[in-house]
Amino acid sequence: MMPLRWRLAPLALACCLPLLVTPAVAASPLSTPYSARTADSAPAGNAAPPEQRAPDPSTPITFFVGLPFDSAGLSRQARDVSEPTSATFGQYLSPGQIAERFGATAAAENALAKAARSAGLSSAIDPTRLFARVTGTVATWEKLIGIPAQYVTAETSVFFGQAANDTYVFTAKPQIDVIDGVPVPTPEGLTGADYSPAPPTLARAITWFLPVYEQYVPAADTASPATQSATARTRVRHSMDGLTFLDTGNTPVTPLPTNNGTPIGTSCIATNDVPVSGLNGPTTQEAFYTPDQVSQAYGLTALQHRYGSAASGDVAIISLNGGFLQSDLQNAANCFGYHAPNIDLRRGTGVNHPFVNVDDETSLDLQTVAWTLKNAKAIRLVQVTNGATSFLDGYSRALTDPRGAPAAISLSYGECDFAGTGQPGWRATESLFQAAGLAGTSLFVASGDLGSSTCQEGAFLGTVQVAISIIEHIGEENVTPPLLDYLQGLIDDTLAARAIAIPTVSYPASSPWVTAVGATQLVLGKANAIESQAVWNDLQYYGVPGNLVSTGGSSTSFAAPWYQVPLRAANRRVVPDVSLLGASSPGMAISINGQFFVTGGTSQASPFMASALALVGRARGQHLGFINPWLYDLGRSTPRAFLDVERGDNQFPVPLTETNHNVPACCQAEPGFDPASGLGAPNFGSLINAGRGPGAS
């Protein structure tokens, strides 16, 4: 899943990893980085380490800063329009009206502009008026803050197996060291040293300061072939001269389930003339469901035909450093019999060029929306860097689109719950989520693919990814004793995080203001009726941990929101809220660089949910907004609105040694709401006329 943001953000080492699984490829023991973002990973084999150099002092860099605004008023109004019992339920405002009513005052904006000018900076108020972007040269910021900028080139980030971004961060502690000519992250770089405080010239005009800037560098990015689109699955121990870590392996210990639903529907792979790869190499139509089958199973077929075209542009995807190919969208559409939409692209701060890599996550998100809507002519895509400002930047760009706020936004990234809420500006992100609900925009976030051990396993995956990427570049024969000691320490330092005993979940799925979407495994029968569904947990097939388990459990950062009280004894926010198909066996097939792969994960479930609810909203005649209070109200009053999930769990044993595992026990599916599957899967057809919901008379 994801390494922790506080562990990796200063080095641009992916604040958030995508929440999905894709097929692994045959690889030598040290050739597959532990990251779902292998489109950005480095080429293997004795590459020269990138040169460390100082930044150009004339380079303009932009930092995000907080503004004072009416957070309490915004929260109250967002709750009122989202609560079915409220007199103002469903009475949405435009993003502009929200900014005018609750955002920073003109006086506060002028104070920032004046302070910025006096310091030789320029400021730009975000359209939400919840925060601002302040720009100045490296030299100007260094003079104001009083220390040199820590600079990590895009080439070095790629060397660590990360996105191709130049990164500038102000912290007193070094982020990069050089050992025997090889750049490596320092312990402070990996654990996230404290950011420098705001310079005095700005401090009085702002409420928080985030001195991190990332600039996408297309020349350092690569359009990786589909054979590089791989995610670590199950893992076995591997040792190299004392360096012990886990490596990939994909041999199932029990037979995988197959597609027994009928009819198959449109599929170019049904005849086995088109090659497709699954978790264990070449496979057949039996290993995945077609869009027609899944649409029929969830009662979406009629909605697709009637409202799919009208829903063009209703769904926005936020992508972190992930590119795509329009030809892949067309390839999948041709194969499975739906319309290939155009992509309406917006780019975030530091992204001056569309991402050139072909990313499995972004491809999955876009193709899932395309087949779910079926006849839509357009999907919105917001491309932002993968770092400390990703969520705030991405959601703001999507919500304040000049074409109007979308009906739904889907995000398939996340980070450790308590790490995400320890970042400067996270409260502004929560207020942005509230603004989305007040604007009538539904937010859907993948709950995660590391079961109930998100923080424990995420920390390990992030640090091991760095170790393996370094070895890939320089070759095993070039690992000197000092470098070996560093790499061994890198792995050993993760043990404390891996030994956390409590179950952990991811943010922003844990936010009370989003709909967290978990994953299930389906068994389909005749007419593609759902014969059974269980919490997605592939450990039963592979036997050892991998990112193959739907995340569920309680947040350590948020109390239970009003709509979840009193469903659970503990007064904590519980995720997921709902669960949909996300299993990888059978999964869904997507096209990456013209080749088909069977995929899955909560990354699939989230855009599926967003698109299906956009269709329901069209049928009800109104955007649905923040739907959690409505859904939980239906869960209590109209059980037929959901397909309950009563089997499975999302326990994820975290290896501490070769024979000892930490099992933060949680959570078991049971009748009704539970922290393994939430309310279950929505019965989308029944939602059209269910309850006093948005758009209902």
XYZ file of C-alpha atoms in Angstrom, residues 19-577:
559
model
C -4.189 1.325 -3.338
C -4.404 -1.421 -5.919
C -2.986 -4.691 -7.076
C -1.765 -5.496 -10.551
C -0.079 -8.597 -11.893
C 3.534 -9.125 -10.965
C 5.990 -10.117 -13.670
C 8.758 -12.635 -13.642
C 11.714 -11.077 -11.909
C 15.065 -11.875 -10.423
C 15.158 -11.739 -6.607
C 16.202 -8.083 -6.503
C 14.538 -6.712 -9.623
C 11.067 -5.658 -8.486
C 10.745 -2.587 -6.239
C 8.192 -2.712 -3.431
C 5.900 -0.100 -4.875
C 2.692 0.039 -6.815
C 4.314 2.896 -8.724
C 6.719 0.843 -10.811
C 6.031 3.020 -13.823
C 8.385 5.466 -12.122
C 10.919 2.902 -10.973
C 14.499 2.904 -12.060
C 16.139 0.720 -14.691
C 18.047 -2.219 -13.270
C 21.730 -2.771 -13.677
C 24.757 -0.747 -12.595
C 23.492 2.718 -13.422
C 25.724 5.560 -12.258
C 24.359 7.273 -9.140
C 22.918 10.726 -9.882
C 25.126 13.711 -9.166
C 24.273 15.701 -6.050
C 24.158 19.420 -6.744
C 22.877 22.644 -5.261
C 19.634 24.171 -6.539
C 19.600 27.101 -8.946
C 19.014 30.104 -6.659
C 16.836 31.784 -9.300
C 14.357 28.891 -9.508
C 10.851 29.949 -8.425
C 9.275 27.620 -5.854
C 5.801 27.701 -4.328
C 4.767 26.893 -0.768
C 1.245 26.397 0.566
C 0.157 28.520 3.528
C -2.999 28.621 5.628
C -5.525 31.447 5.844
C -7.948 32.232 8.673
C -11.505 31.284 7.708
C -14.829 30.341 9.287
C -14.110 26.651 9.826
C -16.849 26.203 12.436
C -19.504 27.772 10.229
C -18.405 25.719 7.242
C -18.569 22.508 9.274
C -22.066 23.278 10.577
C -23.432 24.142 7.148
C -21.830 21.088 5.542
C -23.488 18.867 8.134
C -26.867 20.542 7.690
C -27.014 20.043 3.922
C -25.861 16.411 4.305
C -28.206 15.313 7.095
C -31.554 13.866 5.864
C -33.395 15.230 8.922
C -32.200 18.814 8.329
C -34.459 21.506 6.853
C -31.640 22.512 4.493
C -30.839 18.965 3.343
C -29.620 18.954 -0.259
C -29.576 22.761 -0.568
C -26.103 23.062 -2.025
C -24.022 26.148 -2.718
C -21.556 26.775 -5.522
C -17.842 26.667 -4.668
C -17.759 30.415 -5.216
C -20.608 30.991 -2.773
C -18.904 28.741 -0.210
C -15.645 30.670 -0.546
C -17.441 34.000 -0.202
C -19.445 32.921 2.835
C -16.877 30.902 4.779
C -13.457 31.605 3.257
C -10.842 34.129 4.246
C -11.954 37.729 4.402
C -10.677 40.386 2.038
C -8.722 41.866 4.936
C -6.969 38.545 5.582
C -6.149 38.154 1.909
C -4.797 41.682 1.711
C -2.683 41.099 4.804
C -1.038 38.099 3.151
C -0.513 39.957 -0.126
C 1.137 42.859 1.724
C 3.362 40.567 3.790
C 4.386 38.610 0.697
C 5.264 41.753 -1.282
C 7.358 43.121 1.559
C 9.376 39.890 1.510
C 9.877 39.825 -2.263
C 7.266 37.095 -2.748
C 4.011 36.822 -4.663
C 0.805 35.264 -3.325
C -2.179 33.634 -4.996
C -5.337 32.926 -3.013
C -6.830 29.527 -3.792
C -10.389 29.811 -5.188
C -11.667 28.058 -2.042
C -10.152 30.883 0.050
C -9.058 28.286 2.589
C -5.347 28.543 1.776
C -2.917 30.289 -0.546
C 0.148 29.615 -2.647
C 3.183 31.837 -2.049
C 5.982 31.952 -4.621
C 9.538 33.206 -4.532
C 12.969 32.200 -5.755
C 15.095 29.694 -3.890
C 17.452 32.529 -2.946
C 14.599 34.641 -1.575
C 13.222 31.808 0.548
C 16.695 30.917 1.835
C 17.240 34.510 2.937
C 13.820 34.699 4.627
C 14.004 31.329 6.399
C 17.684 31.636 7.229
C 18.900 28.196 6.125
C 19.709 26.579 2.758
C 17.035 24.635 0.942
C 17.362 20.850 1.013
C 17.283 19.918 -2.673
C 16.590 16.494 -4.149
C 16.728 16.199 -7.917
C 14.203 14.268 -9.964
C 17.031 11.946 -11.003
C 17.734 11.115 -7.358
C 14.038 10.544 -6.677
C 13.911 8.120 -9.599
C 17.078 6.509 -8.242
C 15.066 5.760 -5.083
C 12.243 4.291 -7.188
C 10.011 7.344 -6.828
C 8.287 9.934 -8.973
C 10.297 12.206 -11.252
C 10.039 15.385 -9.194
C 12.614 17.967 -8.166
C 11.964 18.597 -4.473
C 12.806 21.603 -2.320
C 12.251 21.404 1.437
C 13.288 23.609 4.331
C 14.380 21.710 7.406
C 17.497 22.068 9.525
C 18.309 18.362 9.261
C 19.959 16.879 6.138
C 17.775 14.766 3.906
C 20.442 13.150 1.719
C 23.803 11.584 2.531
C 26.398 10.053 0.214
C 27.956 6.692 1.090
C 30.737 5.457 -1.177
C 29.448 7.724 -3.936
C 25.843 6.545 -3.626
C 23.112 8.999 -2.535
C 20.944 7.662 0.291
C 18.208 9.154 2.457
C 19.322 10.105 5.947
C 17.370 8.798 8.955
C 15.917 12.296 9.270
C 14.934 12.191 5.624
C 13.040 8.964 6.066
C 11.410 9.814 9.386
C 10.377 13.299 8.330
C 12.315 16.005 10.149
C 10.323 18.972 11.396
C 9.708 21.640 8.784
C 11.147 25.082 9.294
C 8.697 27.621 10.758
C 7.263 30.418 8.676
C 9.522 33.446 8.306
C 8.480 36.327 10.577
C 7.421 38.459 7.615
C 4.667 35.926 6.807
C 3.899 34.387 10.183
C 1.369 36.992 11.328
C -0.664 36.701 8.120
C -0.991 32.902 7.951
C -2.159 30.010 10.117
C 0.241 27.306 8.922
C 3.272 26.963 6.650
C 4.354 23.985 4.535
C 7.838 24.619 3.076
C 7.902 21.765 0.556
C 7.739 22.198 -3.215
C 7.831 19.556 -5.923
C 8.354 20.237 -9.613
C 7.606 17.489 -12.123
C 10.493 16.886 -14.562
C 9.308 15.086 -17.725
C 12.860 14.404 -18.898
C 13.467 12.265 -15.795
C 10.208 10.373 -16.196
C 9.792 7.242 -18.298
C 6.966 5.740 -20.280
C 7.589 2.263 -18.898
C 6.509 -0.803 -20.854
C 3.582 -2.787 -19.512
C 5.894 -5.552 -18.350
C 7.197 -3.123 -15.733
C 3.716 -2.567 -14.321
C 4.067 -4.742 -11.270
C 3.231 -4.579 -7.611
C 4.777 -6.620 -4.852
C 2.418 -9.421 -3.874
C 3.250 -12.257 -1.592
C 6.764 -12.227 -0.302
C 9.440 -14.633 0.847
C 12.672 -14.035 2.709
C 15.778 -13.195 0.744
C 19.263 -12.567 2.095
C 22.199 -10.829 0.445
C 25.375 -10.851 2.536
C 23.460 -10.159 5.705
C 20.820 -7.826 4.230
C 17.470 -9.451 4.906
C 14.197 -8.291 3.415
C 11.162 -9.693 1.661
C 10.892 -10.349 -2.055
C 8.103 -11.065 -4.495
C 6.550 -14.431 -5.234
C 3.185 -15.380 -6.657
C 2.599 -19.087 -6.190
C -0.866 -19.720 -4.716
C -1.098 -22.279 -1.946
C -4.783 -23.005 -2.629
C -6.674 -22.846 -5.926
C -7.887 -19.411 -6.938
C -11.625 -18.884 -7.544
C -12.789 -18.459 -11.126
C -15.485 -16.659 -13.073
C -18.561 -18.896 -13.191
C -21.073 -16.161 -13.934
C -23.119 -16.120 -17.126
C -23.495 -14.614 -19.632
C -19.959 -13.345 -20.121
C -21.055 -10.364 -22.194
C -18.810 -8.505 -24.593
C -15.148 -9.485 -24.296
C -12.397 -9.761 -26.867
C -10.630 -12.152 -24.466
C -13.474 -14.684 -24.265
C -12.049 -16.607 -27.219
C -8.542 -16.578 -25.676
C -7.188 -14.984 -28.847
C -6.063 -11.887 -26.932
C -3.291 -12.440 -24.360
C -4.027 -11.410 -20.782
C -1.876 -11.746 -17.665
C -3.030 -12.510 -14.145
C -1.291 -12.719 -10.802
C 0.524 -15.865 -11.882
C 1.273 -15.134 -15.518
C -0.805 -15.786 -18.666
C -4.440 -16.521 -17.912
C -7.895 -16.744 -19.492
C -11.361 -15.240 -19.241
C -12.026 -17.453 -16.218
C -9.679 -15.273 -14.145
C -11.724 -12.071 -14.418
C -15.194 -10.628 -14.790
C -16.245 -8.484 -17.727
C -17.779 -5.033 -17.299
C -21.106 -6.401 -18.555
C -21.121 -9.049 -15.839
C -20.320 -6.653 -13.011
C -22.781 -4.051 -14.252
C -25.501 -6.698 -14.307
C -24.531 -8.018 -10.871
C -24.882 -4.589 -9.271
C -28.045 -3.571 -11.137
C -26.395 -0.852 -13.215
C -27.235 -1.919 -16.775
C -30.392 0.151 -17.169
C -28.799 3.158 -15.457
C -25.819 3.003 -17.806
C -27.943 3.013 -20.940
C -30.227 5.787 -19.733
C -27.842 8.112 -17.912
C -24.278 7.212 -18.918
C -24.010 9.849 -21.624
C -25.610 12.492 -19.396
C -23.030 11.692 -16.720
C -20.152 12.825 -18.969
C -17.785 14.877 -16.828
C -19.618 14.007 -13.601
C -16.651 12.044 -12.197
C -13.184 13.405 -11.446
C -10.105 11.307 -10.692
C -7.155 12.654 -8.708
C -3.852 11.153 -9.869
C -0.528 11.535 -8.061
C 2.299 11.572 -10.615
C 0.406 9.046 -12.745
C 0.096 9.196 -16.533
C -2.063 7.220 -18.951
C -2.579 6.463 -22.632
C -5.741 7.390 -24.511
C -5.004 4.360 -26.690
C -5.358 2.129 -23.605
C -8.798 3.588 -22.939
C -9.735 2.876 -26.537
C -8.231 -0.627 -26.431
C -10.260 -1.562 -23.356
C -13.430 0.023 -24.747
C -13.077 -1.876 -28.023
C -12.578 -5.126 -26.129
C -15.458 -4.807 -23.671
C -18.005 -2.885 -25.707
C -18.309 0.589 -24.223
C -17.462 4.156 -25.236
C -13.893 5.419 -24.794
C -14.211 8.848 -23.163
C -11.939 11.809 -23.665
C -9.933 12.959 -20.644
C -10.425 16.545 -19.501
C -7.121 17.273 -17.775
C -6.239 19.818 -15.086
C -2.751 20.065 -13.640
C -1.678 21.049 -10.151
C 1.094 23.147 -8.674
C 4.496 22.115 -10.028
C 2.986 20.105 -12.889
C 3.620 22.070 -16.080
C 3.443 19.070 -18.406
C 1.171 16.007 -18.448
C 2.827 12.982 -16.856
C 4.533 10.903 -19.525
C 4.641 7.602 -17.634
C 1.965 4.956 -18.160
C 0.733 4.332 -14.656
C -1.229 1.259 -13.603
C -3.162 3.205 -10.951
C -4.301 6.022 -13.223
C -5.112 3.566 -15.994
C -7.227 1.497 -13.606
C -9.095 4.539 -12.277
C -9.923 5.940 -15.701
C -10.915 2.629 -17.263
C -13.102 1.755 -14.262
C -15.005 5.030 -14.601
C -15.284 4.498 -18.355
C -16.837 1.024 -18.164
C -19.058 1.921 -15.225
C -20.584 4.930 -16.993
C -20.312 3.070 -20.314
C -21.564 5.891 -22.561
C -19.828 8.904 -21.011
C -17.929 11.097 -23.415
C -15.595 12.653 -20.840
C -13.869 11.990 -17.512
C -12.136 14.692 -15.495
C -8.562 14.039 -14.380
C -6.496 16.162 -11.994
C -2.763 15.449 -12.084
C -0.790 16.572 -9.016
C 2.605 15.663 -7.628
C 2.891 12.843 -5.104
C 3.952 14.692 -1.989
C 3.006 16.797 1.003
C 0.539 19.044 -0.844
C -1.104 16.338 -2.965
C -4.487 16.121 -1.272
C -5.035 19.832 -0.738
C -3.917 20.686 -4.260
C -5.798 17.851 -5.976
C -9.145 18.274 -4.271
C -9.074 22.057 -4.658
C -8.345 21.788 -8.397
C -11.155 19.270 -8.858
C -13.721 21.163 -6.798
C -13.073 24.597 -8.319
C -13.010 23.427 -11.935
C -14.271 26.339 -14.112
C -16.805 23.915 -15.621
C -18.386 23.534 -12.200
C -17.942 21.109 -9.327
C -18.129 17.432 -10.367
C -20.763 15.085 -8.980
C -18.082 12.802 -7.533
C -14.329 12.720 -6.948
C -12.407 9.482 -6.471
C -8.974 9.097 -4.878
C -7.034 5.826 -4.811
C -4.105 6.930 -2.637
C -3.523 7.135 1.073
C -1.078 7.113 3.966
C -0.977 6.076 7.588
C -3.900 7.606 9.468
C -1.950 9.218 12.303
C 0.787 10.386 9.938
C -1.613 12.117 7.580
C -3.151 14.112 10.395
C 0.243 15.235 11.645
C 1.011 17.279 8.545
C 0.776 21.098 8.371
C -2.463 21.992 6.611
C -4.374 18.781 7.246
C -7.205 20.666 8.959
C -7.577 22.766 5.827
C -7.895 19.521 3.870
C -10.721 18.464 6.190
C -12.430 21.815 5.634
C -11.986 21.329 1.891
C -13.800 17.991 2.213
C -16.624 19.793 4.024
C -16.744 22.392 1.259
C -17.097 19.592 -1.282
C -20.110 18.213 0.584
C -21.653 21.679 0.765
C -21.123 22.011 -2.996
C -22.939 18.723 -3.647
C -19.811 16.763 -4.563
C -19.430 13.210 -3.245
C -15.923 12.154 -2.200
C -14.883 8.509 -2.463
C -11.524 7.213 -1.218
C -10.072 3.714 -1.446
C -9.777 2.318 2.088
C -6.465 0.561 1.323
C -4.966 -2.819 0.453
C -3.016 -3.660 3.620
C -5.814 -4.970 5.790
C -5.713 -3.796 9.381
C -1.934 -3.172 9.305
C -1.658 -0.088 7.124
C 0.879 1.833 9.216
C 2.914 -1.241 10.146
C 3.345 -2.669 6.661
C 3.349 0.688 4.885
C 6.454 1.766 6.789
C 8.260 -1.393 5.737
C 7.243 -1.192 2.087
C 8.459 2.377 1.825
C 11.920 1.773 3.274
C 12.465 -1.538 1.507
C 11.526 0.148 -1.745
C 14.389 2.591 -1.258
C 16.838 -0.224 -0.471
C 15.891 -2.335 -3.464
C 15.899 0.625 -5.851
C 19.438 1.531 -4.808
C 20.613 -2.048 -5.305
C 18.884 -2.185 -8.698
C 20.789 0.822 -9.912
C 24.276 0.021 -8.718
C 24.155 -3.782 -8.868
C 24.634 -6.215 -5.989
C 28.358 -6.498 -6.689
C 28.793 -2.779 -5.973
C 27.232 -2.831 -2.499
C 30.190 -1.986 -0.255
C 30.295 -2.819 3.493
C 29.398 0.767 4.561
C 26.487 0.794 2.142
C 25.436 -2.675 3.268
C 25.411 -1.485 6.874
C 23.233 1.461 5.852
C 20.768 -0.741 3.974
C 20.602 -3.233 6.826
C 19.899 -0.400 9.234
C 17.238 0.916 6.906
C 15.369 -2.372 7.158
C 15.995 -2.827 10.889
C 14.686 0.655 11.660
C 11.234 -0.335 10.410
C 10.774 -3.009 13.079
C 9.466 -0.572 15.684
C 6.750 0.597 13.326
C 5.966 -2.967 12.314
C 5.498 -3.979 15.948
C 2.620 -1.558 16.617
C -0.006 -3.779 18.212
C -3.199 -1.881 17.386
C -4.994 -2.145 14.031
C -4.312 0.838 11.761
C -6.036 2.369 8.740
C -5.252 5.004 6.106
C -5.983 8.690 5.587
C -7.878 10.352 3.921
C -10.165 7.304 3.869
C -10.411 7.732 7.654
C -11.724 11.283 7.333
C -15.307 11.578 8.624
C -16.109 13.697 5.540
C -15.394 11.135 2.819
C -16.922 7.809 1.863
C -14.303 5.108 2.402
C -14.667 2.226 -0.051
C -13.436 -1.256 0.803
C -13.205 -4.306 -1.438
C -15.028 -7.618 -1.715
C -14.701 -10.876 -3.580
C -17.758 -11.961 -5.557
C -19.132 -15.301 -6.654
C -21.499 -14.860 -9.600
C -23.979 -17.376 -10.958
C -26.627 -17.468 -13.684
C -27.757 -14.073 -14.939
C -24.657 -12.832 -13.098
C -26.551 -12.741 -9.832
C -24.345 -12.335 -6.763
C -24.430 -15.748 -5.089
C -22.063 -14.716 -2.306
C -19.577 -12.020 -1.381
C -16.814 -11.862 1.172
C -14.277 -9.328 2.404
C -11.382 -9.289 -0.062
C -8.459 -11.105 1.556
C -6.166 -13.067 -0.737
C -4.000 -14.357 2.114
C -6.209 -17.438 2.070
C -4.818 -18.208 -1.394
C -1.206 -17.069 -1.075
C -0.534 -17.813 2.577
C 1.914 -14.987 3.254
C 1.301 -11.221 3.486
C 1.071 -8.996 0.460
C -0.912 -5.924 -0.516
C -3.939 -8.121 -1.212
C -6.271 -7.367 1.704
C -9.023 -4.751 1.977
C -8.334 -2.261 4.774
C -10.829 -1.826 7.583
C -10.820 -0.801 11.216
C -10.886 2.222 13.506
C -9.119 5.534 13.095
C -6.634 6.672 15.717
C -7.182 10.292 14.684
C -10.947 10.801 14.419
C -13.806 10.189 16.806
C -16.932 8.490 15.510
C -18.911 10.939 13.344
C -22.556 11.538 14.182
C -23.805 9.219 11.446
C -21.855 6.220 12.834
C -23.044 6.605 16.426
C -23.889 4.199 18.071
C -22.967 1.468 15.589
C -19.761 0.533 17.402
C -18.897 0.416 21.088
C -15.625 2.304 20.624
C -16.078 5.986 19.900
C -13.835 5.993 16.807
C -14.356 6.626 13.113
C -14.675 3.242 11.397
C -13.759 2.439 7.786
C -14.845 1.347 5.273
C -18.338 2.775 4.828
